[in-house]
Short mmCIF file of C-alpha atoms and ligand atoms in Angstrom, two decimals:
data_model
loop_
_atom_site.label_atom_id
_atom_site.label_comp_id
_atom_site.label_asym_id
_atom_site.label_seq_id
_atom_site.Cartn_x
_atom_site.Cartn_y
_atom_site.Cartn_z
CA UNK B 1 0.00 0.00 0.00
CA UNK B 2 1.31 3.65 -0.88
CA UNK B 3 1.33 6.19 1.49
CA UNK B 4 2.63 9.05 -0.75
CA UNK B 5 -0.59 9.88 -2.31
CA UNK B 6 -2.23 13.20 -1.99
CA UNK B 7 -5.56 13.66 0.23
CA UNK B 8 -7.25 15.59 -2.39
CA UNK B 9 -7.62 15.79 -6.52
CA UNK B 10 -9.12 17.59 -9.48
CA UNK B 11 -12.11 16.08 -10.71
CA UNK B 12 -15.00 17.19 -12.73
CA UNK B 13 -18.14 18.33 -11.20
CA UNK B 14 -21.77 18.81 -12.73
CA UNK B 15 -22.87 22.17 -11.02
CA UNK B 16 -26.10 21.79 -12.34
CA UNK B 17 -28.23 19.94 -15.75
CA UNK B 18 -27.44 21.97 -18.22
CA UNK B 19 -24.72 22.62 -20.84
CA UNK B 20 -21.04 21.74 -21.07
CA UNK B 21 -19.89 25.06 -19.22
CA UNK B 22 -21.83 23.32 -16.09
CA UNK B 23 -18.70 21.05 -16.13
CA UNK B 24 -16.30 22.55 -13.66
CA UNK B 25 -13.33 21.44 -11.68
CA UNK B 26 -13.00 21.19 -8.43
CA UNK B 27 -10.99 19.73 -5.63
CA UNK B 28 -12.27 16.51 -4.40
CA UNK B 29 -10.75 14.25 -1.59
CA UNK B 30 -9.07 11.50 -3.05
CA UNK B 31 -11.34 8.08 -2.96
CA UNK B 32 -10.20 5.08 -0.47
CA UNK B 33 -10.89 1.70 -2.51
CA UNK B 34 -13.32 -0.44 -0.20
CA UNK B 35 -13.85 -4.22 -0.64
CA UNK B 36 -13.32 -6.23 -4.09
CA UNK B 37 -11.88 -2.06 -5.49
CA UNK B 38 -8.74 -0.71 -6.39
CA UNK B 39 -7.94 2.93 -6.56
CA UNK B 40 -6.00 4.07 -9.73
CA UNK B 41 -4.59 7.41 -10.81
CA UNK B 42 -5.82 8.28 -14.02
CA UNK B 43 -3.63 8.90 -17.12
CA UNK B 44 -6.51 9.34 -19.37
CA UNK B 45 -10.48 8.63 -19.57
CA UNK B 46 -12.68 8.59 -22.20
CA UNK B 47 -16.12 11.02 -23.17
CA UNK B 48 -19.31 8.93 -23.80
CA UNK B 49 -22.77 10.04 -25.21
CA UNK B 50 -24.42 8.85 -21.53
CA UNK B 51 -22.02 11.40 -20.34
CA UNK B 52 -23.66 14.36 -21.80
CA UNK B 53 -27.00 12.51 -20.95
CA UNK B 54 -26.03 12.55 -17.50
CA UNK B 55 -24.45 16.56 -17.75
CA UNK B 56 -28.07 16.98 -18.93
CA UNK B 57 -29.94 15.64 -16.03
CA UNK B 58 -31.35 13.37 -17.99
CA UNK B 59 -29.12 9.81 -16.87
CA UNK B 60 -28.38 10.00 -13.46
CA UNK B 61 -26.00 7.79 -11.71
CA UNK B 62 -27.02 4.50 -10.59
CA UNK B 63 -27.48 4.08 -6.98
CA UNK B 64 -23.73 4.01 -4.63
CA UNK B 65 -22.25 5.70 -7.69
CA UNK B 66 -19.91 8.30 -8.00
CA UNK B 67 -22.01 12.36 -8.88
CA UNK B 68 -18.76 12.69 -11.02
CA UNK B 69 -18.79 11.91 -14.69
CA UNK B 70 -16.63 9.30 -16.65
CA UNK B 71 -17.67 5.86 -17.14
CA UNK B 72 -14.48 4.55 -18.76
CA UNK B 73 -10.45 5.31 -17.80
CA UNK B 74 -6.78 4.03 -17.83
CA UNK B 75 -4.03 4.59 -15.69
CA UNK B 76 -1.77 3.05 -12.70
CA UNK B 77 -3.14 0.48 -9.75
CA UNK B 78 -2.08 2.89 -6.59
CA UNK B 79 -3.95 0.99 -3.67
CA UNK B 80 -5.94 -1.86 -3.83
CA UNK B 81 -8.87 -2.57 -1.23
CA UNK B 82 -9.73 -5.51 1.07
CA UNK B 83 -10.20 -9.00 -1.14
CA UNK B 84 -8.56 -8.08 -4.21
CA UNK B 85 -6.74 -10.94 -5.48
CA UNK B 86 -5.93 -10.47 -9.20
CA UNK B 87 -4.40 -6.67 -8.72
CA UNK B 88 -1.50 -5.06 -7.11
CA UNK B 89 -0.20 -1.44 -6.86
CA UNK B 90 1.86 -0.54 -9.57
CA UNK B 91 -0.46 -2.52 -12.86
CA UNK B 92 -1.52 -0.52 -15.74
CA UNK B 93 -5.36 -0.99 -16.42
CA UNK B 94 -8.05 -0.01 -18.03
CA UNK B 95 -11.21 -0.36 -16.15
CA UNK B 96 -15.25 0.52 -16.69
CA UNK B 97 -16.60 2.70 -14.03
CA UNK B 98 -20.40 3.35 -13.39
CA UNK B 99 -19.05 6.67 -12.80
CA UNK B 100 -16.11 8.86 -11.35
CA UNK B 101 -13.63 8.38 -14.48
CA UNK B 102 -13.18 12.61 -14.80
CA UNK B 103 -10.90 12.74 -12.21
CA UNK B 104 -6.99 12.13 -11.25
CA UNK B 105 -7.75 9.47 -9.67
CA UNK B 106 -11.25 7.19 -9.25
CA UNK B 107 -12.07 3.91 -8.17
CA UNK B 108 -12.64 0.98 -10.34
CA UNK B 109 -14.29 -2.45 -8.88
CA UNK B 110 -11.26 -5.16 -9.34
CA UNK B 111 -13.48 -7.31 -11.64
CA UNK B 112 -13.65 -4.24 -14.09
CA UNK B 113 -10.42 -3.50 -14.81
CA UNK B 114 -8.75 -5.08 -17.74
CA UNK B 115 -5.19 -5.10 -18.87
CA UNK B 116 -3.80 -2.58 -21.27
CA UNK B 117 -3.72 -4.25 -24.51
CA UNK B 118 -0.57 -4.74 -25.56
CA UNK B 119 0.94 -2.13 -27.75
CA UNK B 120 -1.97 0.51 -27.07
CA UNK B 121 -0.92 4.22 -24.77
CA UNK B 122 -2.76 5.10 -21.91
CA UNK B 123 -5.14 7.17 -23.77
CA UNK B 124 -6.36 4.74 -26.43
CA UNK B 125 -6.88 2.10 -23.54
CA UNK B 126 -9.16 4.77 -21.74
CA UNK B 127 -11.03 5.08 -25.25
CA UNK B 128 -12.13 0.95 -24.82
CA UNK B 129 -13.79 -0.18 -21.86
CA UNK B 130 -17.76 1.62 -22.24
CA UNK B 131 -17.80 0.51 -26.10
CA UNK B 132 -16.17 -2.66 -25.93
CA UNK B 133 -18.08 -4.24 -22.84
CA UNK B 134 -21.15 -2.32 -24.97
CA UNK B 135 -20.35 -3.66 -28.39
CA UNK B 136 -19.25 -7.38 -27.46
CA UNK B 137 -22.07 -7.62 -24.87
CA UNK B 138 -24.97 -6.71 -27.15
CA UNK B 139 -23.05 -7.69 -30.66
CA UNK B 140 -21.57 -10.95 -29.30
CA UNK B 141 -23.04 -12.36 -26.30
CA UNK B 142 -26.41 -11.77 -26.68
CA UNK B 143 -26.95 -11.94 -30.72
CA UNK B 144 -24.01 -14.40 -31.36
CA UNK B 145 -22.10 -12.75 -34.23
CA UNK B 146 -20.74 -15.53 -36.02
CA UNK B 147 -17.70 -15.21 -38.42
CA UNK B 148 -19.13 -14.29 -42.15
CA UNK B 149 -22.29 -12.88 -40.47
CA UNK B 150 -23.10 -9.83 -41.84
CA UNK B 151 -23.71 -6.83 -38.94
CA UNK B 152 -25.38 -3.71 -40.01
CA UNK B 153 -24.24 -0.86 -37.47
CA UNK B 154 -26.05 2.47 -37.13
CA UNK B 155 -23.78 5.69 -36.16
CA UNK B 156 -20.72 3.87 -38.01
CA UNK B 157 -19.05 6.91 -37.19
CA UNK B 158 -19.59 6.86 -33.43
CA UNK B 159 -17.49 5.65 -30.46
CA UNK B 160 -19.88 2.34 -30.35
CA UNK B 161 -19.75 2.11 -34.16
CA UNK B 162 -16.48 2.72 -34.74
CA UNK B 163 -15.55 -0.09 -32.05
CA UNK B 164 -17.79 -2.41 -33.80
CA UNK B 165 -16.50 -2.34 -37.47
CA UNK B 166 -12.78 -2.94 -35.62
CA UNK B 167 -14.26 -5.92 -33.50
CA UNK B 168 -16.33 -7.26 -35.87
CA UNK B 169 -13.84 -7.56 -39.14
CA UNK B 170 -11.46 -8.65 -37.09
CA UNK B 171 -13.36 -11.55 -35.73
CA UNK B 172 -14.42 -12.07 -39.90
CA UNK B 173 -17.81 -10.72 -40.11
CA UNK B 174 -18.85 -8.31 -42.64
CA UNK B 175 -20.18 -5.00 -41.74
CA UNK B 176 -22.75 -2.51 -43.47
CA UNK B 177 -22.84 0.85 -41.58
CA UNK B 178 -24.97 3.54 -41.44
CA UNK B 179 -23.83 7.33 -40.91
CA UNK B 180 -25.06 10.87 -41.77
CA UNK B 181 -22.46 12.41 -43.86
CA UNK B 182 -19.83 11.50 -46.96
CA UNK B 183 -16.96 12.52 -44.86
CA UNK B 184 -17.92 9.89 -41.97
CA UNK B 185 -19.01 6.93 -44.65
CA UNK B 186 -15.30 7.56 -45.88
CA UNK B 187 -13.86 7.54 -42.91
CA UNK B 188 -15.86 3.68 -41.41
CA UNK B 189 -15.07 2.29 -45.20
CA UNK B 190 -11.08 3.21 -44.13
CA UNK B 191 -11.28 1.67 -40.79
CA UNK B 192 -12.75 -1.87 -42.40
CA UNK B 193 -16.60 -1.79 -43.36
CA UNK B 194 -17.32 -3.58 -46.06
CA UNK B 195 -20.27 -0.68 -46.79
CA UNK B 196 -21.21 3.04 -45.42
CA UNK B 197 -24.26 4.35 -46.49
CA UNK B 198 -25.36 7.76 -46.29
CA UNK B 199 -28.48 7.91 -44.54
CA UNK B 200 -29.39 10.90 -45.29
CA UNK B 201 -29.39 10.48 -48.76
CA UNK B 202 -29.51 6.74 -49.27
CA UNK B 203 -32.41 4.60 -48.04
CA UNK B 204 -30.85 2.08 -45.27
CA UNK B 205 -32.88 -1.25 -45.78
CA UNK B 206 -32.90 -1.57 -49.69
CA UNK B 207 -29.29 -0.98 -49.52
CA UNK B 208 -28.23 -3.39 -46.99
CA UNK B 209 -30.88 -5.91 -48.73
CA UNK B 210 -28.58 -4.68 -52.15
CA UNK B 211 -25.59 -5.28 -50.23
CA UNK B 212 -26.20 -8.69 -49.17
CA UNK B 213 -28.06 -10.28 -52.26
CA UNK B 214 -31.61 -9.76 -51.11
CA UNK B 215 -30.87 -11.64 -47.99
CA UNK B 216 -30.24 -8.71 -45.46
CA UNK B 217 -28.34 -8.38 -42.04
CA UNK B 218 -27.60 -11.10 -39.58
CA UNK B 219 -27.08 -9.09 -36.84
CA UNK B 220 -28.70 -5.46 -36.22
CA UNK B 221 -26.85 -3.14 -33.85
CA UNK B 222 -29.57 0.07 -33.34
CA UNK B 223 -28.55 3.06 -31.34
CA UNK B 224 -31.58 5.00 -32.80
CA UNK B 225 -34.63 3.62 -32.26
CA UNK B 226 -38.13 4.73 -32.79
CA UNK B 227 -39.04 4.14 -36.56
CA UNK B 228 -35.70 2.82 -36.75
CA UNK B 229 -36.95 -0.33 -35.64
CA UNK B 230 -39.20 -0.67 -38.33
CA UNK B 231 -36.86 -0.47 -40.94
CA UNK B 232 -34.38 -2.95 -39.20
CA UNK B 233 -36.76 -5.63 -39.24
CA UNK B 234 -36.79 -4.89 -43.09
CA UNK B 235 -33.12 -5.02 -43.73
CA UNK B 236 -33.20 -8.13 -41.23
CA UNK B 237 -32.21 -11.55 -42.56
CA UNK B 238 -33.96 -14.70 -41.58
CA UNK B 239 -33.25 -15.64 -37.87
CA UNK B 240 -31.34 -12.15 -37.21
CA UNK B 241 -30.82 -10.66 -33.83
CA UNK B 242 -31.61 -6.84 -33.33
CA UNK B 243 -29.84 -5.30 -30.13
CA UNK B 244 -31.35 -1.90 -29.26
CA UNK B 245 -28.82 0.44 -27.29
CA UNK B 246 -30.51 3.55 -27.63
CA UNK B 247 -33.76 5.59 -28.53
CA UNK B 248 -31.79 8.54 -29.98
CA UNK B 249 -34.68 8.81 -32.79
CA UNK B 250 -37.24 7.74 -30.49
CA UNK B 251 -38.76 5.26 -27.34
CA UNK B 252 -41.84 3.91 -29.05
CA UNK B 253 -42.22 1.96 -32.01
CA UNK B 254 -44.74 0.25 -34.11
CA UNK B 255 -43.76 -3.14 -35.96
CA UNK B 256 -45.27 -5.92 -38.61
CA UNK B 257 -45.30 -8.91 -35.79
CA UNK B 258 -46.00 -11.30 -38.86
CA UNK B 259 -42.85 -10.01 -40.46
CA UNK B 260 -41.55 -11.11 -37.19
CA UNK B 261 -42.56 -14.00 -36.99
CA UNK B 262 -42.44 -14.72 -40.81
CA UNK B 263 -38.26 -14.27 -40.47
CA UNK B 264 -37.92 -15.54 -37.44
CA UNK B 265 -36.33 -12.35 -35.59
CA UNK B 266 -34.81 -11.67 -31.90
CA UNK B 267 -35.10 -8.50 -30.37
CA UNK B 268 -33.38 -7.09 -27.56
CA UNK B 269 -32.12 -4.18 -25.72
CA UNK B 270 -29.79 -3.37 -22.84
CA UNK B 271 -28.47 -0.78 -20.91
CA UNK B 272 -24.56 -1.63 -19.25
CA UNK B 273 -24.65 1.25 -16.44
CA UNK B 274 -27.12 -0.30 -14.37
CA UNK B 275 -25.38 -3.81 -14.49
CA UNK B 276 -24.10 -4.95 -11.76
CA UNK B 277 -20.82 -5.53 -10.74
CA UNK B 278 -20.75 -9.39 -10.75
CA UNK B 279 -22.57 -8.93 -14.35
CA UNK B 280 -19.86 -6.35 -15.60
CA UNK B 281 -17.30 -8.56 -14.34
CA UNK B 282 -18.35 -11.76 -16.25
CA UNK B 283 -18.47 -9.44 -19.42
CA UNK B 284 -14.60 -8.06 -18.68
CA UNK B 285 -13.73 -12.23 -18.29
CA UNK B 286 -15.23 -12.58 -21.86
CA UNK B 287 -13.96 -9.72 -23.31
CA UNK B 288 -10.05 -10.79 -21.90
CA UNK B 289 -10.78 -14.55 -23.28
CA UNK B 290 -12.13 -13.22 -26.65
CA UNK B 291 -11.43 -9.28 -27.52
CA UNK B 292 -8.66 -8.89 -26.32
CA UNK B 293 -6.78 -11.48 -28.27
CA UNK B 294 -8.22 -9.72 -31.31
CA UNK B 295 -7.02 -6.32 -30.42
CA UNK B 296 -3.25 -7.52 -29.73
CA UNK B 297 -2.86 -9.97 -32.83
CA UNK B 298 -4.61 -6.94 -35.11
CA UNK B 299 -2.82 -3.76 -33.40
CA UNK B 300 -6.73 -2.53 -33.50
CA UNK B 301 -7.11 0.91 -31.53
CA UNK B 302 -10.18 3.13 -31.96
CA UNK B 303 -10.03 6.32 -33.65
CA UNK B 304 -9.19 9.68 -31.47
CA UNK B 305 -10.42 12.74 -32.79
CA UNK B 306 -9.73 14.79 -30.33
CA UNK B 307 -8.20 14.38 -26.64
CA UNK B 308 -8.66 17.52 -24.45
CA UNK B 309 -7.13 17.97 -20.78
CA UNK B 310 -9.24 17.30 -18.02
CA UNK B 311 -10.03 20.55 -16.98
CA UNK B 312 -11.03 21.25 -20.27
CA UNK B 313 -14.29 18.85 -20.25
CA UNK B 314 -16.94 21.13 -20.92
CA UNK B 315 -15.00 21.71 -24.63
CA UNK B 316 -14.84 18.23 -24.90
CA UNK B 317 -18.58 17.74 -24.51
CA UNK B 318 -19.59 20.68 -26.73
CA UNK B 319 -17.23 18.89 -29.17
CA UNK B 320 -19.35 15.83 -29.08
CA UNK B 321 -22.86 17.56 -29.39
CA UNK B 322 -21.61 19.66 -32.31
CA UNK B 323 -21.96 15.65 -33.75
CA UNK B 324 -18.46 16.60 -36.07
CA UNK B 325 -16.38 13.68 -34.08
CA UNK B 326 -15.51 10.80 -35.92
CA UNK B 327 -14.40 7.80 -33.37
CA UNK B 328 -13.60 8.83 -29.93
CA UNK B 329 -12.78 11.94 -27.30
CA UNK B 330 -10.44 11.51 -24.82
CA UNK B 331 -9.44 13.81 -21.00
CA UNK B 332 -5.76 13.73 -20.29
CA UNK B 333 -5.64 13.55 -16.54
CA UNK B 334 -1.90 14.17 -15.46
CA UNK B 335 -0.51 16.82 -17.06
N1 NAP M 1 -27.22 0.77 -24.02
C1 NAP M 1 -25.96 0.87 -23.67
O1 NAP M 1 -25.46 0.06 -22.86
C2 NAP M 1 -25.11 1.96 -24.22
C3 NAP M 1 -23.76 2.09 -23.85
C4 NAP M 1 -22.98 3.10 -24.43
C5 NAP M 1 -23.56 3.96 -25.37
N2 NAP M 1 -24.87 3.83 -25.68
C6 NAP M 1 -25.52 4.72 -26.67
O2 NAP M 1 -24.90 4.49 -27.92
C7 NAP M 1 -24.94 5.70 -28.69
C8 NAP M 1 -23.54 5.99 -29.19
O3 NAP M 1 -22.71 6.36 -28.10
P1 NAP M 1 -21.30 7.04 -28.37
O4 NAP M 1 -20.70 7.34 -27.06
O5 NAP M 1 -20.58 6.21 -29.37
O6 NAP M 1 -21.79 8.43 -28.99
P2 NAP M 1 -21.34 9.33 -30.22
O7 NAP M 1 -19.94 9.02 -30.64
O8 NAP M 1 -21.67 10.73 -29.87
O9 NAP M 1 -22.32 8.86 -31.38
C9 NAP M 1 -23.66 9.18 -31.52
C10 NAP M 1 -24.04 8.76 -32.94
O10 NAP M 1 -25.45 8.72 -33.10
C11 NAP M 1 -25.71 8.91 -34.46
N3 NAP M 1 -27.10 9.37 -34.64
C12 NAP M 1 -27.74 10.26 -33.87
N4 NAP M 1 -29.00 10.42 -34.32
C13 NAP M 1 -29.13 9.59 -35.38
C14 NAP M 1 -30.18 9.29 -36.28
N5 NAP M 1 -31.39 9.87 -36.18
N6 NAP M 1 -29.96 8.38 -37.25
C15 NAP M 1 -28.76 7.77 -37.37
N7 NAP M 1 -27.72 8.02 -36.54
C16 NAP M 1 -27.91 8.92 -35.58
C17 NAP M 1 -24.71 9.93 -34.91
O11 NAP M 1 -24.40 9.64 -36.25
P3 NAP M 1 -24.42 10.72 -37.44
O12 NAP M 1 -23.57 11.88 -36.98
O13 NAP M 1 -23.84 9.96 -38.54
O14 NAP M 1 -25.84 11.13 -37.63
C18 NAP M 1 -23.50 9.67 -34.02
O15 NAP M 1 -22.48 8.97 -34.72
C19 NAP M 1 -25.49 6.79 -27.78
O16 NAP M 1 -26.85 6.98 -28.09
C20 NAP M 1 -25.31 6.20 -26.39
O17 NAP M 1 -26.25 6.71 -25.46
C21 NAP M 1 -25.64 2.85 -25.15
#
C-alpha cells in the first residue's frame, strides 16, 4: 500500500443539468478503494454520449455511484482494497466505471479493470472499456455474431460504431454501416466496413438488402430507435438478432409482428450502467478470453479525434454535441 498519495484531486463536477460550461473542476478528496476495489490514478479517460446525458440531467448515476462523470479510464493500480486478489499497486489498467472516471484518480471495482492491450498508450486504452463491454455484450453475447455474419451498425461513425466495425472484421464478419455524412461513410469504409451508407441520402434497408443479395443483415446493432426499428426488421435476414442500445430517434415503435414472426427475428435491448458488478465482471472475463486477443494480434485501436485535458471537459462535450467527431474523445488527466 502507498502512502505518498495526496488527500485531495481535481475532478469534474456537474454544477447543475445543463450545458457543457456546467462542467467545472474542483478539488475533491481522493477516494479510499473499499472491498473487491482498487484505486488508480488516471492517465486518461474517455467522453461517452451517456455522459452528456447525464451533464443533462437526464441519466443519473445508478445508486452508490460516483455524482462525477466518466464511465471509462486508464491509468496506474495505486492501492488496492480488502479481497482483491488479481491486482496489485503498480499494474496498468483499463477499467469501466459506473461513474467517477473525470478525475486524477477514481475507483474501479477489481473485476472491471482489464489489462492494457498490448501495444496501445494510456489514452487509447481509456477510449475501450464503455464501447467494448457495450459492443461485445450486445453484438456478441447476446446476438451471437458468427464469423461471415453480416452486422449492419447504425452511427458507423460513433465511439460504439467505430468499435464495432474494428471488432467485428477482425473476428471475420462483414459490416454494413450507417452514418449521416460522406466525410464519416469515408472515414468507417477506411477503418474496415465492407459498406457506409449515407443515410441521409440513401435509403438504409434496400441498400443493406442490395448489399447482401436480397438476404439482409444477420445481426442489427440500433442506437436510434423509434421508426428505426421498423426499418431494421426490413433489412433483417432470416433468424437475425436486433440489439437496441438507444432511442436517440425515439422510445416507441410500431412493428409488422408477422414479419416477425415470418423471419424468425430476436429482439433485444440493454443498458450496461445499471449492471451490476458481478454482471460487468463476467463481461470483462469474456472480453479478456475473446477481444482482447483480437485487439493484440490486429494492433486494432479506436479512432481519437480529439483528446482535451481534463479541466477542459466542458470543450470536450460541446465537441461531441456539435456531432463533427468521428471515433472517440479523450481527458488527459496528469498533465
Ligand atoms: N445501451 C448501452 O449500454 C449503451 C452504452 C454506451 C452507449 N450507448 C448509446 O450508444 C450511442 C452511441 O454512443 P457514443 O458514445 O458512441 O456516442 P457518439 O460518438 O456521440 O455517437 C452518436 C451517434 O449517433 C448517431 N445518430 C444520432 N441520431 C441519429 C439518427 N437519427 N440516425 C442515425 N444516426 C444517428 C450519430 O451519427 P451521425 O452523426 O452519422 O448522424 C452519431 O455517430 C449513444 O446513443 C449512447 O447513449 C448505449
Amino acid at each position: 500500500m502507498s502512502n505518498d498519495l495526496p488527500s485531495s484531486m481535481t475532478a469534474i463536477e456537474i454544477a447543475s443539468p445543463g450545458g457543457p460550461q456546467v462542467l467545472r473542476p474542483v478539488r475533491r478528496p481522493v477516494p479510499q478503494p473499499g472491498g473487491g476495489e482498487v484505486l488508480i490514478r488516471v492517465a486518461a479517460a474517455g467522453v461517452n454520449r451517456p455522459d452528456v446525458l447525464q451533464r443533462k440531467g437526464l441519466y443519473p448515476p445508478p445508486p452508490g455511484a460516483s455524482d462525477i462523470p466518466g464511465l471509462e479510464l486508464a491509468g496506474q493500480i495505486v492501492r488496492v482494497g480488502p479481497e482483491v486478489g488479481e491486482w496489485a499497486v503498480g499494474d496498468q489498467v483499463c477499467a469501466l466505471v459506473a461513474g467517477g472516471g473525470y478525475a486524477e484518480y477514481a475507483l474501479a471495482p477489481a473485476v472491471q479493470c482489464l489489462p492494457i492491450p498490448r501495444g496501445l498508450t494510456p489514452e487509447q486504452a481509456a477510449a475501450l472499456p464503455e464501447t467494448v463491454f457495450t459492443v461485445y455484450y450486445n453484438v456478441w453475447e447476446r446476438s451471437r455474431l458468427q464469423p461471415g455474419d453480416w452486422l449492419l451498425v447504425h452511427g458507423g461513425s460513433s465511439g460504439i460504431g467505430t468499435t464495432a466495425i474494428l471488432l467485428a472484421k477482425a473476428f471475420g464478419a462483414q459490416v454494413i454501416v450507417t452514418a449521416g455524412s460522406g466525410e464519416k461513410c469515408a472515414a468507417c469504409l477506411r477503418l474496415g466496413a465492407d459498406v457506409a451508407i449515407d443515410y441521409k441520402h440513401v435509403d438504409f434497408v434496400a441498400a443493406t438488402l442490395t448489399a447482401t443479395q436480397g438476404r439482409g443483415a444477420d445481426v442489427i446493432l440500433d442506437m436510434v430507435g423509434g421508426d428505426y426499428l421498423a426499418r431494421d426488421i426490413a433489412a433483417a435476414a432470416p433468424d437475425a438478432r436486433i440489439a437496441v442500445i438507444a432511442t436517440q430517434g425515439g422510445r416507441t415503435a410500431e412493428i409488422d409482428l408477422a414479419v416477425l414472426m415470418g423471419k424468425r427475428l430476436m429482439i433485444g435491448g440493454s443498458a450496461l450502467r445499471p449492471q451490476t458488478i458481478e454482471r460487468k465482471g463476467a463481461i470483462a472475463s469474456a472480453l479478456r478470453r475473446v477481444i482482447w486477443p483480437l485487439i493484440e494480434a490486429h494492433g486494432l485501436h479506436l479512432p481519437i479525434h480529439a483528446t482535451f485535458p481534463l479541466a477542459e471537459a466542458a470543450r470536450a462535450h460541446a465537441l461531441m454535441e456539435s456531432g463533427a467527431h468521428i471515433g472517440k474523445i479523450v481527458l488527459r488527466a496528469q498533465t
